[in-house]
Short mmCIF file of C-alpha atoms in Angstrom, two decimals:
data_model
loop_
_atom_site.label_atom_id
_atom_site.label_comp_id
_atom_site.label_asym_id
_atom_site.label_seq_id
_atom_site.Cartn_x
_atom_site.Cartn_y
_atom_site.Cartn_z
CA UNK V 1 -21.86 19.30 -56.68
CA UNK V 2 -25.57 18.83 -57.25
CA UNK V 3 -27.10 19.88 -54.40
CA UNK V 4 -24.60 20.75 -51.75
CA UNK V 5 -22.33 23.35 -50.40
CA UNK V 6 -19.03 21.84 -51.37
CA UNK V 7 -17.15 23.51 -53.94
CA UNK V 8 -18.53 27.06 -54.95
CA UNK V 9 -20.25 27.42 -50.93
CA UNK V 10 -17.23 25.97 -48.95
CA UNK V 11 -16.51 28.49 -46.04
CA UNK V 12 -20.00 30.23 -47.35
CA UNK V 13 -23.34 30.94 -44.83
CA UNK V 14 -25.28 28.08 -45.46
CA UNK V 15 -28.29 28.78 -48.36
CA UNK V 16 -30.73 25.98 -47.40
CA UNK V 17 -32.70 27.42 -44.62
CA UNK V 18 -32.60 30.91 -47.18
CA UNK V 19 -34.07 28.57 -49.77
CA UNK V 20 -36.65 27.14 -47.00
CA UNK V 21 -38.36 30.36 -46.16
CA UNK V 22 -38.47 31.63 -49.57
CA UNK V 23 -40.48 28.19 -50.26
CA UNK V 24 -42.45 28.47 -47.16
CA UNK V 25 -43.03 32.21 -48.05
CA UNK V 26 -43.93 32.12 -51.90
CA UNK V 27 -45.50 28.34 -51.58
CA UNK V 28 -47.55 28.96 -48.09
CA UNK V 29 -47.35 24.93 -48.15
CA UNK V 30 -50.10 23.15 -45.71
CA UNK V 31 -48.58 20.05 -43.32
CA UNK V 32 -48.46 17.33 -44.69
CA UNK V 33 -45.87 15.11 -46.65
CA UNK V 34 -43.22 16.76 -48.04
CA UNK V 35 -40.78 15.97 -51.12
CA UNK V 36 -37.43 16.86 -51.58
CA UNK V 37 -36.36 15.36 -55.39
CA UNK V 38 -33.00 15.16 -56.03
CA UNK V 39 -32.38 15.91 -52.39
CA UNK V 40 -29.15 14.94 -51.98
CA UNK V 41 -27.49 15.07 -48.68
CA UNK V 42 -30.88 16.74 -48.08
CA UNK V 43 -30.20 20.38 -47.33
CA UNK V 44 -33.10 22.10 -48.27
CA UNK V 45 -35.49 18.95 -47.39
CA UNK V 46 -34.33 18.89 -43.37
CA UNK V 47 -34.71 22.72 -43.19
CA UNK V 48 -38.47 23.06 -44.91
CA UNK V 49 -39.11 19.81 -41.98
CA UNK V 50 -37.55 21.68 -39.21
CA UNK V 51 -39.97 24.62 -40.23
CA UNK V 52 -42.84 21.98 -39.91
CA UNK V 53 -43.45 19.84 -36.96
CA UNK V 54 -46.49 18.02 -38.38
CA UNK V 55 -44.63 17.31 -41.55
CA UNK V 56 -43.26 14.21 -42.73
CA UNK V 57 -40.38 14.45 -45.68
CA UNK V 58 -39.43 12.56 -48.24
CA UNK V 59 -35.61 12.54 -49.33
CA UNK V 60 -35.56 10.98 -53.15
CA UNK V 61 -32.32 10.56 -54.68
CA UNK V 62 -30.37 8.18 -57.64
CA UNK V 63 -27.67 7.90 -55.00
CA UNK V 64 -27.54 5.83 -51.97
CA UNK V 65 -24.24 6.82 -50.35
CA UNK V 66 -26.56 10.68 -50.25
CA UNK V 67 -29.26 9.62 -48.37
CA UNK V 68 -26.99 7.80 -46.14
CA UNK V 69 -25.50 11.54 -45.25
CA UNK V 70 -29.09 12.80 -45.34
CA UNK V 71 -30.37 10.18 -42.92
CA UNK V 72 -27.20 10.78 -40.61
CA UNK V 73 -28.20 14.92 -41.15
CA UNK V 74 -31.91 14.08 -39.81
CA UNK V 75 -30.67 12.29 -36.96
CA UNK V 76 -28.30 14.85 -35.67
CA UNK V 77 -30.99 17.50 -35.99
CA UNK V 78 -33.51 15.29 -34.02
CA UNK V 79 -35.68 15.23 -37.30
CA UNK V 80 -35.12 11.26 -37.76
CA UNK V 81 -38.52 10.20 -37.07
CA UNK V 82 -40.16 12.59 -39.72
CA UNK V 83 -37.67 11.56 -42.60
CA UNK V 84 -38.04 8.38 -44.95
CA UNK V 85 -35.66 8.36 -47.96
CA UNK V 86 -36.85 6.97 -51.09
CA UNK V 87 -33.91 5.57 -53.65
CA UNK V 88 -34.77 6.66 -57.39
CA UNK V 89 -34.97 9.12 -60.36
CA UNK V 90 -36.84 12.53 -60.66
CA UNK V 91 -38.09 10.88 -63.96
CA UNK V 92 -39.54 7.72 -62.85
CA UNK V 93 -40.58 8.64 -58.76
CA UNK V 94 -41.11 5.28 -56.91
CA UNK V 95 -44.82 7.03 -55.56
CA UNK V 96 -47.51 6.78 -55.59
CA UNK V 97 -50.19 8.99 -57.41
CA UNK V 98 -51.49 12.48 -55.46
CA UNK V 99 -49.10 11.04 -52.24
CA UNK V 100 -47.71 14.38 -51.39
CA UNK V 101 -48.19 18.35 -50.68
CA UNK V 102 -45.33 19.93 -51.21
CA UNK V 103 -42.25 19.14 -54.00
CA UNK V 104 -39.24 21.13 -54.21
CA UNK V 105 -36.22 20.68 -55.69
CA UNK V 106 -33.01 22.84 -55.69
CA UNK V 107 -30.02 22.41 -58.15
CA UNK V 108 -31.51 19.07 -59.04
CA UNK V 109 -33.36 19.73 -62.44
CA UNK V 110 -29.68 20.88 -64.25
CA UNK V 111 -29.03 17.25 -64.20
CA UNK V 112 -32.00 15.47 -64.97
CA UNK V 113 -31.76 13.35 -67.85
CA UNK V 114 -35.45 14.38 -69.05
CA UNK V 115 -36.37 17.73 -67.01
CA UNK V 116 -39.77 17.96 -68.86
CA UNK V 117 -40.35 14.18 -67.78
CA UNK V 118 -39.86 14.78 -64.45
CA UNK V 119 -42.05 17.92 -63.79
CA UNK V 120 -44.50 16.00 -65.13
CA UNK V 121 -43.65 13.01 -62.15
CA UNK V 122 -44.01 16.26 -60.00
CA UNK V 123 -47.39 16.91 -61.06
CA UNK V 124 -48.17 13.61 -60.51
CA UNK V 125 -47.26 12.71 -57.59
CA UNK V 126 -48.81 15.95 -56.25
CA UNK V 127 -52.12 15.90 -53.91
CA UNK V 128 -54.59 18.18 -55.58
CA UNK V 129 -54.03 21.68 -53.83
CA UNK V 130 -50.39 20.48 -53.43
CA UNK V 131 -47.66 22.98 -54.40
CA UNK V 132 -44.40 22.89 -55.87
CA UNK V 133 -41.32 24.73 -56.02
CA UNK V 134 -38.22 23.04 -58.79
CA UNK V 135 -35.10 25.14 -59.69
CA UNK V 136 -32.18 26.50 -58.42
CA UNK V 137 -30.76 29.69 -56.62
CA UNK V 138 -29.19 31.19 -53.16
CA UNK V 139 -32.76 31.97 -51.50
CA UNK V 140 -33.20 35.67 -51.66
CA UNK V 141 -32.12 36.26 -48.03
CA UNK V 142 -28.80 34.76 -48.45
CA UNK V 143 -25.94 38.15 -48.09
CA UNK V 144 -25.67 40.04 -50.85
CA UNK V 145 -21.25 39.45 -50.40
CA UNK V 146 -21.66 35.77 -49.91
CA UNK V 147 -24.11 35.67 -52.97
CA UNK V 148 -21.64 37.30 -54.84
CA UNK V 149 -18.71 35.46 -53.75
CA UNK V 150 -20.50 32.26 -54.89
CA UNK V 151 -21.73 33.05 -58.15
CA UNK V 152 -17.74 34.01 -58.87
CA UNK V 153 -16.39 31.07 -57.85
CA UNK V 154 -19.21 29.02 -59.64
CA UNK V 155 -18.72 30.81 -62.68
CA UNK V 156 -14.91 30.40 -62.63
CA UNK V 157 -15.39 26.59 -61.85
CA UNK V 158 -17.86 26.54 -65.53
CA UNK V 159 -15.17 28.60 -67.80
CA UNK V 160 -12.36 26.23 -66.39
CA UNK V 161 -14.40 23.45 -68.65
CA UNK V 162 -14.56 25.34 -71.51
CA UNK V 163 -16.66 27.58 -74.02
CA UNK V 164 -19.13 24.41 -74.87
CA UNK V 165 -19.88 23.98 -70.63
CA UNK V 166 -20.34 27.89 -70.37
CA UNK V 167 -22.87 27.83 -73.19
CA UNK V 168 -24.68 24.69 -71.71
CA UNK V 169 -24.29 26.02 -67.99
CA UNK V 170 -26.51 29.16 -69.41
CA UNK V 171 -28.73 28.03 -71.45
CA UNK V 172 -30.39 25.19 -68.95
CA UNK V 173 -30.71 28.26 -66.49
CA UNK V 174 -32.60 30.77 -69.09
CA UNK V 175 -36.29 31.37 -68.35
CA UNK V 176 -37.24 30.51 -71.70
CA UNK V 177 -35.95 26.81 -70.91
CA UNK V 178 -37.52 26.02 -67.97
CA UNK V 179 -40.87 27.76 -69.74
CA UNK V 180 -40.03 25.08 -72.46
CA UNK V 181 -39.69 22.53 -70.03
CA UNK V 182 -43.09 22.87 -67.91
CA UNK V 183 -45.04 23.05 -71.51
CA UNK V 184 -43.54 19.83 -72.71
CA UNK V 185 -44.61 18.80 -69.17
CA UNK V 186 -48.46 19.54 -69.77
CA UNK V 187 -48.72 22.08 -66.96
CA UNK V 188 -51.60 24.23 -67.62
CA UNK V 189 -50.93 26.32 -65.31
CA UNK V 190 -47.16 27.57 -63.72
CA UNK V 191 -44.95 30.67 -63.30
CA UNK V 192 -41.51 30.97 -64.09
CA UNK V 193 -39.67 33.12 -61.56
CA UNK V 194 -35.96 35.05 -62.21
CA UNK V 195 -33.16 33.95 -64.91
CA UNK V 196 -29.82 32.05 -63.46
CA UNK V 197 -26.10 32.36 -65.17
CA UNK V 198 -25.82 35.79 -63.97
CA UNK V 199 -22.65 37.34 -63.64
CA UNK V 200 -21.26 37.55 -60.39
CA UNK V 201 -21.89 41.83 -59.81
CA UNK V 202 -25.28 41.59 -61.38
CA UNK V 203 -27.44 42.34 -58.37
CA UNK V 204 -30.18 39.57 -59.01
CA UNK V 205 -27.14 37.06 -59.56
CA UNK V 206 -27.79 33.87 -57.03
CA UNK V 207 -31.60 34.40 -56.82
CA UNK V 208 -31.87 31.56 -59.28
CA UNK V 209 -34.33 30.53 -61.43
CA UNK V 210 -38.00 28.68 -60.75
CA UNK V 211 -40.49 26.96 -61.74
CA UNK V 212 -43.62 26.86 -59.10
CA UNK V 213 -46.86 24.98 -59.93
CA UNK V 214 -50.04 23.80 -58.14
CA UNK V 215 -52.13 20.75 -58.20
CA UNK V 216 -55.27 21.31 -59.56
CA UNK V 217 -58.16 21.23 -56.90
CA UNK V 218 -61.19 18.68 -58.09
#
């Protein structure tokens, strides 16, 4: 499930606040307003907020009934008054131009229908100096047994599809994809971090793969 801990993280530690300080760490994002794309039931989005007071985030998401969880997840952390959920596509962002300082995005960009079109929304919607952080992955705190224990079941969940869905599964993870992906985007300037589809007793399995990117400065 894009996005959330059902399925391969069921009766797994929770990743998003692992996945939080590695963006706080490798980002160093200033307050401001925050993006979460393809947030989801907003996991990742509610822990970066709870790690900044003078934040405000921004849930996007194609689907309704999720930012109906997310907003009922914001409440129940006392983080309602910071949170405004925006419905629509990575691809086509409802926002305005240079509106925000920090966009991540975890497990979202597998199922965009244009990934190339919508780091390029990304860039735009950026502030100048604004940072971003788009991939996928465990956060590299998250226990080397859990990490392990997802990637298995993960993995077994993609072979149960098929040959054609293992292929696929690997190939939109590879480095040389997402590298691919930013250039059609026009970034000048980004830095593609770690390779996903790892097998489950590689040691860097569940640290993901990323794309990270800045704003210009004029």
């Amino acid at each position: 499930m894009r996005n959330g801990e059902s399925g391969p993280g069921e009766n797994l530690p929770s990743l998003y606040p692992y996945v939080a300080e590695d963006v706080m760490s490798l980002c160093r994002p200033r307050a401001g307003v925050w993006l979460d794309v393809g947030a989801g039931s907003g996991g990742v989005g509610l822990a970066l907020a709870a790690r900044s007071p003078e934040s405000v985030l921004v849930l996007l998401d194609p689907r309704a009934d999720a930012l109906g969880s997310a907003l009922a997840a914001a409440s129940e952390q006392g983080l309602e008054s910071r949170v405004v959920t925006v419905l629509g596509r990575a691809e086509e962002m409802p926002l305005a131009d240079a509106c925000v300082d920090l966009a991540v995005s975890r497990g979202s960009i597998f199922f965009w229908d244009d990934p190339a079109q919508g780091l390029k929304e990304v860039h735009r919607v950026l502030r100048p100096g604004g940072k971003a952080m788009i991939g996928g992955g465990l956060g590299a705190g998250y226990p080397a047994w859990a990490r392990r224990e997802f990637t298995r079941r993960r993995h077994e969940g993609v072979r149960r599809n098929g040959p054609e869905a293992v292929r696929r599964f690997r190939e939109l993870r590879e480095s040389g994809t997402f590298r691919r992906w930013a250039r059609d985007a026009g970034l000048a300037d980004f830095e593609v971090a770690g390779e996903g589809g790892l097998p489950a007793d590689d040691p860097a399995a569940g640290l993901g793969i990323w794309v990270r990117f800045a704003k210009e400065s004029t």
